[in-house]
């Protein structure tokens, strides 16, 4: 079992920055994939960024170049640095962890394999 607790959400004006944190505990060695997801009212959940084996990162096109995902193994903490925020970034942000999948060529992090979830932290961006 892995427990995840997010923090760092809040309200910010457009163009501002926030850093989200996700403290992980439990058997974290079983979850080489860590990620941030978000869901806005009336919209589907979207994967924002993920990191595999503390190294390989992938970003959604909508946040590429603005958001940075990172991991501090010593603190068992996942981060999401969010810069140049805009109103479209307003959502509940969730930290998630899961196993990776061998697709025959490389290991990947599939959304369906994220089995552990935090409770979420709200990010609100205003004009």
Coordinates of C-alpha atoms in Angstrom, one line a residue:
X1 CA 0.0 0.0 0.0
X2 CA 1.1 3.5 -0.8
X3 CA -0.4 6.7 0.8
X4 CA -0.2 10.0 -1.0
X5 CA -0.9 13.4 0.5
X6 CA -0.9 16.5 -1.7
X7 CA -0.3 20.1 -0.6
X8 CA 0.5 23.5 -2.1
X9 CA -2.6 24.3 -3.9
X10 CA -4.2 27.7 -3.7
X11 CA -5.4 30.8 -5.6
X12 CA -3.1 32.7 -7.9
X13 CA -3.4 35.3 -10.6
X14 CA -2.8 34.6 -14.2
X15 CA 0.9 34.5 -14.9
X16 CA 1.8 33.4 -11.4
X17 CA 3.4 30.2 -10.1
X18 CA 2.6 27.5 -7.6
X19 CA 4.5 24.4 -6.5
X20 CA 2.5 21.3 -5.5
X21 CA 4.0 18.7 -3.3
X22 CA 3.0 15.0 -2.8
X23 CA 4.3 13.2 0.3
X24 CA 4.4 9.4 -0.3
X25 CA 4.6 6.7 2.3
X26 CA 4.3 3.0 2.4
X27 CA 5.8 0.6 -0.1
X28 CA 6.9 3.2 -2.6
X29 CA 9.3 0.8 -4.3
X30 CA 6.3 -0.8 -5.9
X31 CA 5.4 2.4 -7.7
X32 CA 8.0 3.4 -10.3
X33 CA 5.5 5.7 -11.9
X34 CA 4.4 8.9 -10.2
X35 CA 2.2 11.5 -11.8
X36 CA 0.0 14.5 -11.5
X37 CA -3.5 14.6 -12.8
X38 CA -6.1 17.3 -12.8
X39 CA -9.8 17.5 -13.2
X40 CA -11.8 20.6 -13.8
X41 CA -15.6 20.8 -13.2
X42 CA -17.4 19.2 -16.1
X43 CA -14.2 17.9 -17.7
X44 CA -12.5 14.6 -17.9
X45 CA -9.5 13.8 -15.7
X46 CA -6.3 14.8 -17.5
X47 CA -2.7 13.5 -16.9
X48 CA -0.6 16.6 -16.5
X49 CA 2.8 15.1 -16.0
X50 CA 4.4 11.8 -15.0
X51 CA 7.8 10.6 -14.1
X52 CA 9.2 7.0 -14.3
X53 CA 12.0 5.6 -12.2
X54 CA 12.8 9.1 -10.9
X55 CA 14.1 10.1 -14.3
X56 CA 11.9 9.8 -17.4
X57 CA 9.3 12.6 -17.7
X58 CA 6.3 13.2 -19.9
X59 CA 4.1 16.2 -20.0
X60 CA 0.7 17.0 -21.5
X61 CA 1.0 19.4 -24.5
X62 CA -1.0 22.0 -22.6
X63 CA 1.6 22.3 -19.9
X64 CA 4.8 21.6 -21.7
X65 CA 7.4 24.2 -21.0
X66 CA 5.4 25.7 -18.1
X67 CA 5.3 22.8 -15.6
X68 CA 8.1 20.7 -14.2
X69 CA 7.7 17.4 -12.4
X70 CA 10.4 16.2 -10.1
X71 CA 11.0 13.8 -7.3
X72 CA 13.1 13.9 -4.1
X73 CA 13.7 10.3 -3.1
X74 CA 15.3 11.3 0.2
X75 CA 12.0 12.9 1.2
X76 CA 9.7 10.5 -0.7
X77 CA 8.1 13.6 -2.2
X78 CA 6.9 14.4 -5.7
X79 CA 6.7 18.0 -6.9
X80 CA 5.0 19.9 -9.6
X81 CA 6.3 23.3 -10.3
X82 CA 3.8 25.3 -12.2
X83 CA 4.7 28.6 -13.9
X84 CA 2.9 30.9 -16.2
X85 CA -0.4 29.7 -14.9
X86 CA -3.6 30.6 -16.8
X87 CA -7.3 30.2 -16.0
X88 CA -7.4 27.0 -18.0
X89 CA -5.1 25.5 -15.4
X90 CA -7.8 25.8 -12.7
X91 CA -8.7 22.3 -11.5
X92 CA -8.3 19.9 -8.7
X93 CA -4.9 18.4 -8.9
X94 CA -4.2 14.8 -7.8
X95 CA -1.0 13.0 -7.1
X96 CA -0.9 9.3 -8.2
X97 CA 1.4 6.4 -8.2
X98 CA 1.5 3.0 -9.9
X99 CA 3.4 0.3 -11.7
X100 CA 5.0 0.5 -15.1
X101 CA 4.2 -1.5 -18.2
X102 CA 6.6 -3.2 -20.6
X103 CA 5.3 -2.5 -24.1
X104 CA 7.9 -4.8 -25.8
X105 CA 10.4 -1.9 -26.2
X106 CA 10.4 0.2 -23.1
X107 CA 8.7 0.6 -19.8
X108 CA 5.9 3.2 -19.9
X109 CA 3.5 4.6 -17.4
X110 CA -0.1 3.9 -18.5
X111 CA -2.9 5.9 -16.9
X112 CA -4.7 2.7 -16.1
X113 CA -1.8 1.5 -14.0
X114 CA -1.9 4.5 -11.5
X115 CA -3.6 2.7 -8.6
X116 CA -2.8 4.9 -5.7
X117 CA -4.3 8.4 -5.5
X118 CA -4.2 11.3 -3.1
X119 CA -7.1 13.3 -2.0
X120 CA -6.4 16.3 -4.3
X121 CA -5.5 19.9 -3.9
X122 CA -7.3 22.8 -5.5
X123 CA -5.6 25.2 -7.9
X124 CA -7.5 28.3 -8.9
X125 CA -6.2 30.8 -11.4
X126 CA -7.9 34.1 -11.9
X127 CA -7.4 36.8 -14.5

